[in-house]
CSV table of C-alpha atoms in Angstrom, one decimal:
chain,number,residue,atom,x,y,z
A,1,MET,CA,12.7,-13.7,-20.8
A,2,GLY,CA,10.3,-14.0,-23.7
A,3,GLU,CA,7.6,-11.5,-24.8
A,4,LEU,CA,5.9,-9.3,-22.3
A,5,ARG,CA,2.7,-11.0,-21.2
A,6,GLY,CA,-0.3,-8.8,-20.4
A,7,THR,CA,-0.7,-5.0,-20.4
A,8,HIS,CA,0.3,-2.5,-17.8
A,9,VAL,CA,-1.4,0.9,-17.2
A,10,PRO,CA,0.0,2.6,-14.1
A,11,VAL,CA,-2.8,3.5,-11.6
A,12,LEU,CA,-3.1,7.2,-10.6
A,13,LEU,CA,0.2,7.9,-12.3
A,14,GLU,CA,-0.1,11.7,-12.4
A,15,ARG,CA,-1.3,12.0,-8.9
A,16,CYS,CA,1.5,9.8,-7.6
A,17,LEU,CA,4.0,12.0,-9.5
A,18,GLU,CA,2.4,15.2,-8.1
A,19,LEU,CA,2.7,13.9,-4.5
A,20,LEU,CA,6.3,12.7,-4.9
A,21,ALA,CA,7.6,15.7,-6.7
A,22,PRO,CA,8.4,18.0,-3.7
A,23,ALA,CA,10.5,15.3,-2.1
A,24,LEU,CA,12.4,14.4,-5.3
A,25,ASP,CA,12.9,17.9,-6.7
A,26,ARG,CA,15.5,19.0,-4.1
A,27,GLY,CA,19.3,18.7,-4.0
A,28,ASP,CA,21.7,17.3,-6.5
A,29,ARG,CA,20.7,13.7,-5.8
A,30,THR,CA,17.5,12.2,-4.3
A,31,VAL,CA,16.7,8.6,-3.7
A,32,HIS,CA,13.3,7.0,-4.6
A,33,VAL,CA,12.2,3.5,-3.8
A,34,ASP,CA,9.6,1.7,-5.8
A,35,ALA,CA,8.7,-1.1,-3.3
A,36,THR,CA,6.5,-3.0,-5.8
A,37,LEU,CA,8.3,-2.4,-9.1
A,38,GLY,CA,6.2,-4.7,-11.3
A,39,LEU,CA,6.5,-3.7,-15.0
A,40,ALA,CA,8.0,-0.3,-13.9
A,41,GLY,CA,5.4,2.0,-15.2
A,42,HIS,CA,5.5,4.3,-12.2
A,43,ALA,CA,9.3,3.9,-11.9
A,44,GLU,CA,9.9,4.9,-15.5
A,45,ALA,CA,7.8,8.1,-15.1
A,46,VAL,CA,9.7,9.0,-11.9
A,47,LEU,CA,13.0,8.6,-13.7
A,48,GLU,CA,11.9,10.7,-16.7
A,49,ARG,CA,10.6,13.5,-14.5
A,50,HIS,CA,13.5,13.6,-12.1
A,51,PRO,CA,16.9,13.3,-13.8
A,52,HIS,CA,18.8,13.6,-10.5
A,53,THR,CA,16.9,10.8,-8.8
A,54,VAL,CA,18.3,7.4,-8.1
A,55,LEU,CA,15.8,4.6,-8.2
A,56,ILE,CA,15.8,1.5,-6.0
A,57,GLY,CA,13.2,-1.0,-7.4
A,58,LEU,CA,12.1,-4.0,-5.4
A,59,ASP,CA,10.1,-7.0,-6.6
A,60,ARG,CA,9.7,-10.6,-5.6
A,61,ASP,CA,8.7,-11.6,-9.1
A,62,THR,CA,11.8,-12.5,-11.1
A,63,GLU,CA,9.9,-12.3,-14.4
A,64,ALA,CA,8.7,-8.8,-13.6
A,65,LEU,CA,12.2,-7.7,-12.7
A,66,ALA,CA,13.6,-9.0,-16.0
A,67,HIS,CA,11.0,-7.0,-18.0
A,68,ALA,CA,11.6,-3.9,-15.8
A,69,ARG,CA,15.3,-4.1,-16.4
A,70,VAL,CA,14.8,-3.9,-20.2
A,71,ARG,CA,12.3,-1.1,-19.9
A,72,LEU,CA,14.6,1.0,-17.7
A,73,ALA,CA,17.8,0.1,-19.5
A,74,ARG,CA,18.4,3.8,-20.6
A,75,PHE,CA,18.6,4.7,-16.9
A,76,ALA,CA,21.1,2.0,-16.0
A,77,ASP,CA,23.5,4.5,-14.4
A,78,ARG,CA,21.0,5.4,-11.7
A,79,ILE,CA,18.9,2.4,-11.0
A,80,HIS,CA,19.2,-0.6,-8.6
A,81,LEU,CA,16.8,-3.4,-9.2
A,82,VAL,CA,16.6,-5.9,-6.4
A,83,HIS,CA,14.9,-9.3,-6.1
A,84,ALA,CA,13.3,-8.8,-2.6
A,85,VAL,CA,10.0,-8.4,-0.8
A,86,TYR,CA,9.3,-4.9,0.5
A,87,ASP,CA,9.7,-6.0,4.2
A,88,GLU,CA,13.3,-6.5,3.3
A,89,LEU,CA,13.8,-2.8,2.6
A,90,PRO,CA,16.1,-2.0,5.5
A,91,GLU,CA,18.5,-4.8,4.5
A,92,VAL,CA,18.4,-3.7,0.8
A,93,LEU,CA,19.2,-0.1,1.7
A,94,GLU,CA,22.1,-1.1,4.0
A,95,GLY,CA,23.5,-3.3,1.3
A,96,LEU,CA,23.4,-0.5,-1.2
A,97,GLY,CA,24.8,2.1,1.2
A,98,TYR,CA,21.8,4.4,1.5
A,99,PRO,CA,21.0,5.4,5.1
A,100,GLY,CA,17.9,7.3,4.1
A,101,ILE,CA,15.5,7.9,1.2
A,102,ASP,CA,13.4,10.8,-0.2
A,103,GLY,CA,10.4,9.0,-1.7
A,104,ILE,CA,8.8,5.6,-1.7
A,105,LEU,CA,5.8,4.1,-3.5
A,106,PHE,CA,3.9,1.0,-2.6
A,107,ASP,CA,1.5,-0.2,-5.5
A,108,LEU,CA,0.1,-3.1,-3.6
A,109,GLY,CA,-1.8,-6.3,-4.7
A,110,VAL,CA,-1.3,-8.5,-7.7
A,111,SER,CA,0.4,-7.0,-10.8
A,112,SER,CA,-0.8,-6.9,-14.4
A,113,LEU,CA,1.8,-9.4,-15.4
A,114,GLN,CA,0.6,-11.9,-12.8
A,115,LEU,CA,-3.1,-11.4,-13.6
A,116,ASP,CA,-2.6,-11.7,-17.4
A,117,ALA,CA,-0.3,-14.7,-17.4
A,118,PRO,CA,-2.7,-17.8,-17.4
A,119,ASP,CA,0.0,-20.2,-16.1
A,120,ARG,CA,0.5,-18.2,-12.9
A,121,GLY,CA,-2.9,-19.3,-11.4
A,122,PHE,CA,-4.0,-15.9,-10.1
A,123,ALA,CA,-7.1,-15.5,-12.3
A,124,TYR,CA,-10.3,-17.3,-11.5
A,125,ALA,CA,-11.6,-16.8,-15.1
A,126,GLN,CA,-8.8,-18.9,-16.7
A,127,ASP,CA,-7.9,-22.5,-16.1
A,128,ALA,CA,-4.3,-22.9,-14.8
A,129,PRO,CA,-2.3,-24.8,-12.2
A,130,LEU,CA,-3.0,-23.5,-8.6
A,131,ASP,CA,0.3,-21.6,-8.0
A,132,MET,CA,-0.3,-18.0,-7.1
A,133,ARG,CA,3.2,-17.4,-5.9
A,134,MET,CA,4.5,-13.9,-6.8
A,135,ASP,CA,8.0,-15.3,-6.3
A,136,GLN,CA,8.1,-18.6,-8.1
A,137,THR,CA,11.5,-19.5,-6.7
A,138,ARG,CA,10.3,-20.2,-3.2
A,139,GLY,CA,7.3,-20.7,-0.9
A,140,VAL,CA,4.2,-22.8,-0.8
A,141,THR,CA,1.7,-22.8,-3.7
A,142,ALA,CA,-2.1,-22.3,-3.5
A,143,GLU,CA,-2.4,-26.0,-4.5
A,144,GLU,CA,-0.6,-26.9,-1.3
A,145,VAL,CA,-2.8,-24.6,0.8
A,146,VAL,CA,-6.0,-25.9,-0.7
A,147,ASN,CA,-5.0,-29.6,-0.4
A,148,THR,CA,-3.3,-29.7,3.0
A,149,TYR,CA,-4.9,-27.0,5.3
A,150,SER,CA,-7.4,-28.2,7.9
A,151,HIS,CA,-11.0,-27.0,7.7
A,152,PRO,CA,-10.6,-24.4,10.5
A,153,ASP,CA,-7.4,-23.1,9.0
A,154,LEU,CA,-8.8,-22.9,5.5
A,155,ALA,CA,-12.0,-21.3,6.7
A,156,ARG,CA,-9.9,-18.7,8.7
A,157,VAL,CA,-7.9,-17.8,5.6
A,158,LEU,CA,-11.0,-17.3,3.5
A,159,ARG,CA,-12.8,-15.4,6.2
A,160,VAL,CA,-10.0,-13.1,7.3
A,161,TYR,CA,-8.1,-12.5,4.0
A,162,GLY,CA,-11.0,-12.7,1.7
A,163,GLU,CA,-13.7,-11.3,4.0
A,164,GLU,CA,-15.8,-14.2,2.7
A,165,LYS,CA,-18.9,-14.7,4.7
A,166,PHE,CA,-19.4,-18.2,3.3
A,167,ALA,CA,-15.9,-19.3,4.3
A,168,GLY,CA,-17.1,-22.4,6.2
A,169,ARG,CA,-19.2,-23.7,3.4
A,170,ILE,CA,-16.4,-23.2,0.8
A,171,ALA,CA,-13.9,-24.9,3.1
A,172,SER,CA,-16.3,-27.9,3.5
A,173,ALA,CA,-16.7,-28.2,-0.2
A,174,ILE,CA,-13.0,-28.2,-0.7
A,175,LEU,CA,-12.4,-30.9,1.8
A,176,ARG,CA,-15.1,-33.1,0.2
A,177,GLU,CA,-13.6,-32.6,-3.2
A,178,ARG,CA,-10.1,-33.4,-2.2
A,179,GLU,CA,-11.2,-36.7,-0.7
A,180,ARG,CA,-12.0,-37.7,-4.3
A,181,GLY,CA,-8.7,-36.4,-5.6
A,182,ARG,CA,-6.2,-33.6,-5.3
A,183,ILE,CA,-7.4,-30.2,-6.5
A,184,THR,CA,-4.9,-28.8,-9.0
A,185,SER,CA,-7.0,-26.6,-11.3
A,186,SER,CA,-7.9,-23.0,-10.8
A,187,ALA,CA,-11.1,-23.6,-12.9
A,188,ARG,CA,-12.2,-26.5,-10.7
A,189,LEU,CA,-11.6,-24.4,-7.5
A,190,ALA,CA,-13.6,-21.5,-8.9
A,191,GLU,CA,-16.5,-23.9,-9.7
A,192,LEU,CA,-16.4,-25.4,-6.2
A,193,VAL,CA,-16.6,-21.9,-4.8
A,194,ARG,CA,-19.5,-21.0,-7.1
A,195,GLU,CA,-21.4,-24.1,-6.1
A,196,SER,CA,-20.9,-23.4,-2.4
A,197,ILE,CA,-22.4,-19.9,-2.4
A,198,PRO,CA,-26.2,-19.6,-2.3
A,199,ALA,CA,-27.7,-18.5,-5.7
A,200,PRO,CA,-29.0,-15.1,-4.5
A,201,ALA,CA,-25.5,-14.2,-3.3
A,202,ARG,CA,-24.0,-15.1,-6.6
A,203,ARG,CA,-25.9,-12.4,-8.4
A,204,THR,CA,-24.1,-9.5,-6.9
A,205,GLY,CA,-20.5,-8.5,-6.0
A,206,GLY,CA,-18.8,-9.8,-9.2
A,207,HIS,CA,-17.4,-13.3,-9.7
A,208,PRO,CA,-18.2,-15.6,-6.7
A,209,ALA,CA,-14.6,-16.9,-6.5
A,210,LYS,CA,-13.1,-13.4,-6.3
A,211,ARG,CA,-12.8,-13.3,-2.5
A,212,THR,CA,-11.5,-16.9,-2.3
A,213,PHE,CA,-8.7,-16.3,-4.8
A,214,GLN,CA,-7.8,-13.0,-3.1
A,215,ALA,CA,-7.5,-14.8,0.3
A,216,LEU,CA,-5.4,-17.7,-1.1
A,217,ARG,CA,-3.1,-15.2,-2.9
A,218,ILE,CA,-2.6,-13.2,0.4
A,219,GLU,CA,-1.9,-16.4,2.3
A,220,VAL,CA,0.6,-17.8,-0.2
A,221,ASN,CA,2.6,-14.6,-0.5
A,222,ARG,CA,2.3,-13.4,3.2
A,223,GLU,CA,1.2,-10.1,1.8
A,224,LEU,CA,-0.4,-8.6,4.9
A,225,ALA,CA,2.4,-9.8,7.3
A,226,ALA,CA,5.0,-8.3,5.0
A,227,LEU,CA,3.1,-5.1,4.6
A,228,GLU,CA,2.6,-4.7,8.4
A,229,THR,CA,6.4,-4.9,8.8
A,230,ALA,CA,7.3,-2.9,5.7
A,231,LEU,CA,5.2,0.3,6.3
A,232,PRO,CA,6.8,1.4,9.6
A,233,ALA,CA,10.3,0.4,8.3
A,234,ALA,CA,9.7,2.6,5.2
A,235,LEU,CA,8.5,5.5,7.3
A,236,ASP,CA,11.6,5.2,9.5
A,237,LYS,CA,13.9,5.4,6.4
A,238,LEU,CA,12.4,8.6,5.0
A,239,ASN,CA,14.5,11.8,5.3
A,240,VAL,CA,12.9,15.0,6.6
A,241,GLY,CA,10.6,16.2,3.8
A,242,GLY,CA,10.5,12.7,2.3
A,243,ARG,CA,7.2,11.3,1.1
A,244,MET,CA,5.4,8.0,1.0
A,245,VAL,CA,2.6,7.1,-1.3
A,246,VAL,CA,0.6,3.9,-0.9
A,247,LEU,CA,-1.9,2.5,-3.4
A,248,SER,CA,-4.2,-0.2,-1.9
A,249,TYR,CA,-6.8,-2.3,-3.6
A,250,HIS,CA,-8.8,-3.9,-0.8
A,251,SER,CA,-9.8,-2.9,2.7
A,252,LEU,CA,-7.3,-5.0,4.5
A,253,GLU,CA,-4.3,-3.3,2.8
A,254,ASP,CA,-5.9,0.1,3.3
A,255,ARG,CA,-6.6,-0.5,7.0
A,256,LEU,CA,-3.0,-1.4,7.7
A,257,THR,CA,-1.8,1.7,5.8
A,258,LYS,CA,-4.2,4.0,7.6
A,259,GLN,CA,-3.1,2.6,11.0
A,260,ALA,CA,0.6,2.9,10.2
A,261,LEU,CA,0.2,6.6,9.2
A,262,ALA,CA,-2.2,7.4,12.0
A,263,ASP,CA,0.5,6.4,14.5
A,264,ARG,CA,2.9,8.9,13.1
A,265,VAL,CA,0.6,12.0,12.6
A,266,ARG,CA,-0.7,12.0,16.2
A,267,SER,CA,0.9,13.6,19.3
A,268,LYS,CA,2.2,11.1,21.8
A,269,GLY,CA,2.2,13.6,24.7
A,270,PRO,CA,-0.5,14.1,27.4
A,271,VAL,CA,-3.5,15.9,26.0
A,272,ASP,CA,-3.8,18.2,29.1
A,273,LEU,CA,-0.4,19.8,28.9
A,274,PRO,CA,-0.2,23.4,27.6
A,275,VAL,CA,2.8,22.7,25.4
A,276,GLU,CA,4.1,19.7,23.5
A,277,LEU,CA,6.8,17.7,25.2
A,278,PRO,CA,10.0,17.4,23.2
A,279,GLY,CA,10.0,14.3,21.1
A,280,SER,CA,6.3,13.6,21.6
A,281,GLY,CA,4.9,15.5,18.7
A,282,PRO,CA,3.8,14.1,15.3
A,283,THR,CA,6.6,13.1,12.9
A,284,PHE,CA,4.5,13.0,9.7
A,285,ARG,CA,1.6,14.9,8.2
A,286,LEU,CA,-1.0,13.5,5.9
A,287,LEU,CA,-1.1,14.8,2.3
A,288,SER,CA,-4.8,14.2,1.7
A,289,ARG,CA,-8.1,13.9,3.6
A,290,GLY,CA,-8.8,10.2,3.9
A,291,ALA,CA,-8.2,7.9,1.0
A,292,GLU,CA,-8.3,9.3,-2.6
A,293,LEU,CA,-10.1,7.4,-5.3
A,294,ALA,CA,-9.5,7.2,-9.1
A,295,GLY,CA,-11.8,9.4,-11.2
A,296,GLU,CA,-14.4,8.0,-13.5
A,297,ALA,CA,-12.3,8.9,-16.6
A,298,GLU,CA,-9.4,6.8,-15.3
A,299,VAL,CA,-11.5,3.9,-14.4
A,300,ALA,CA,-13.1,3.9,-17.8
A,301,VAL,CA,-9.6,3.6,-19.4
A,302,ASN,CA,-8.1,1.3,-16.8
A,303,PRO,CA,-10.8,-0.8,-14.9
A,304,ARG,CA,-8.1,-2.0,-12.5
A,305,ALA,CA,-8.1,1.4,-10.9
A,306,ALA,CA,-11.7,1.0,-9.8
A,307,SER,CA,-10.8,-0.3,-6.3
A,308,VAL,CA,-7.7,1.8,-5.6
A,309,ARG,CA,-7.3,3.8,-2.4
A,310,LEU,CA,-4.4,6.3,-2.2
A,311,ARG,CA,-2.9,7.5,1.0
A,312,ALA,CA,0.2,9.6,1.3
A,313,ALA,CA,2.3,11.3,4.0
A,314,GLU,CA,5.4,13.6,4.4
A,315,ARG,CA,8.1,13.4,7.2
A,316,LEU,CA,8.2,16.6,9.3
A,317,ASP,CA,11.2,18.5,10.6
A,318,PRO,CA,10.8,17.8,14.3
A,319,THR,CA,12.0,21.3,15.3
A,320,THR,CA,9.6,23.0,12.9
A,321,ALA,CA,6.7,20.8,13.9
A,322,GLN,CA,7.4,21.4,17.6
A,323,GLN,CA,7.5,25.2,17.2
A,324,GLY,CA,4.3,25.2,15.1
A,325,ARG,CA,2.4,23.3,17.7
A,326,THR,CA,3.8,25.5,20.5
A,327,ASP,CA,2.8,28.7,18.6
A,328,ARG,CA,-0.7,27.4,18.0
A,329,GLU,CA,-1.1,26.4,21.7
A,330,ARG,CA,-0.1,29.9,22.8
A,331,TYR,CA,-2.7,31.4,20.4
A,332,ARG,CA,-5.4,29.1,21.7
A,333,ARG,CA,-4.6,30.0,25.3
A,334,ARG,CA,-4.7,33.8,24.6
A,335,VAL,CA,-8.1,33.5,22.8
A,336,LYS,CA,-9.4,31.4,25.7
A,337,ALA,CA,-8.2,34.0,28.3
A,338,MET,CA,-10.0,36.8,26.5
A,339,HIS,CA,-13.3,35.0,27.2
A,340,GLN,CA,-12.7,34.5,30.9
A,341,PRO,CA,-14.6,36.6,33.4
A,342,GLY,CA,-12.8,39.9,34.2
A,343,THR,CA,-10.7,39.8,31.1
A,344,GLY,CA,-13.0,41.7,28.7
A,345,SER,CA,-14.2,40.7,25.3
A,346,THR,CA,-12.4,40.3,22.1
A,347,ALA,CA,-13.4,43.8,21.0
A,348,GLY,CA,-10.3,45.9,20.5
A,349,SER,CA,-8.0,42.9,20.8
A,350,THR,CA,-4.9,42.8,18.7
A,351,VAL,CA,-5.2,39.1,18.2
A,352,ASP,CA,-6.1,38.2,14.6
A,353,LEU,CA,-8.9,35.7,14.9
A,354,GLY,CA,-9.0,35.1,11.2
A,355,SER,CA,-5.8,33.1,11.2
A,356,THR,CA,-3.6,30.9,13.4
A,357,PRO,CA,0.1,30.7,13.6
A,358,GLY,CA,2.0,27.8,12.1
A,359,ASP,CA,1.5,26.0,8.8
A,360,GLY,CA,-1.1,23.5,9.8
A,361,ARG,CA,1.3,20.6,9.8
A,362,GLY,CA,1.2,17.8,12.3
A,363,THR,CA,-2.5,17.2,12.4
A,364,ASP,CA,-4.2,14.2,11.0
A,365,GLU,CA,-7.1,16.2,9.7
A,366,GLU,CA,-5.2,18.4,7.3
A,367,GLY,CA,-3.7,17.6,3.9
A,368,GLU,CA,-2.9,19.0,0.5
A,369,GLY,CA,-6.4,18.0,-0.7
A,370,THR,CA,-7.4,15.9,-3.7
């Protein structure tokens, strides 16, 4: 395995633990999935805080798994570390015999190990072979993408996955360069990108090659396609009261996360019915208002937290959620009736207008706050 390459500071660690605790602190045994195990910083903290929790750790990077196995050796009797991508979660759980889980964490994007290992080709600031595979046992490399994709396909990858507005110019420069010889160096690719972007645009937004390298990494590892499949599957596997926390690092990941959660926290029933139809109510509630950011103090210690966006949700008991919404609807109808002609005013009413029945669950506006 060799020495650990790079450093690892878990992002928003205490906030993640705070959000997961209610789901993991119940019963004699709970099950938590770290869908992006990496160097196991979050996983180690979960196992330390929750001595009755079983951990299932997934990662596609075999080097990361080897380091995590050493780090978590003292918890060997309650961990399962699996070489898998997070969209394979249902198959992993079935193979291990777990029909449901209580917590799951997605810490998305590239890991510290991958960024800090020069030979992996993820970093535009260091010269390395153009690999960028998180799983080095399979799949195409960034070198293959750069040297074989057509201009339209390459421009599409840069524009969609990197949100690069100069995608066409960069793709043209790559095609001209590969006519002279195969592009194999991350440093040469970074230079091509820099030369393709107008000088005024290079002065802002960080390194000019940042978006191109992000786009190639996403394409090589099928990150968004896997995430789009994985999020609904993970939500389906959560037990009642179970919680999911997602850490995203760019707008594409965060958008998919927001959409997956929004689909579960909204009612599916007709809006004009006085009561919720059975089975049409929300199945999850959000645990925060919008996306949470890292504080200035954390970013100062761990610059990789600067772009993080945290979203979290909890699975509802459908019976409780249904009753809560029915109670609130009855309350609204009673208040509305008091203001209709011939029914009198609210004076002398026994209805307490300062509060509403229910616990506020099941709406997409409410959460536990930041």
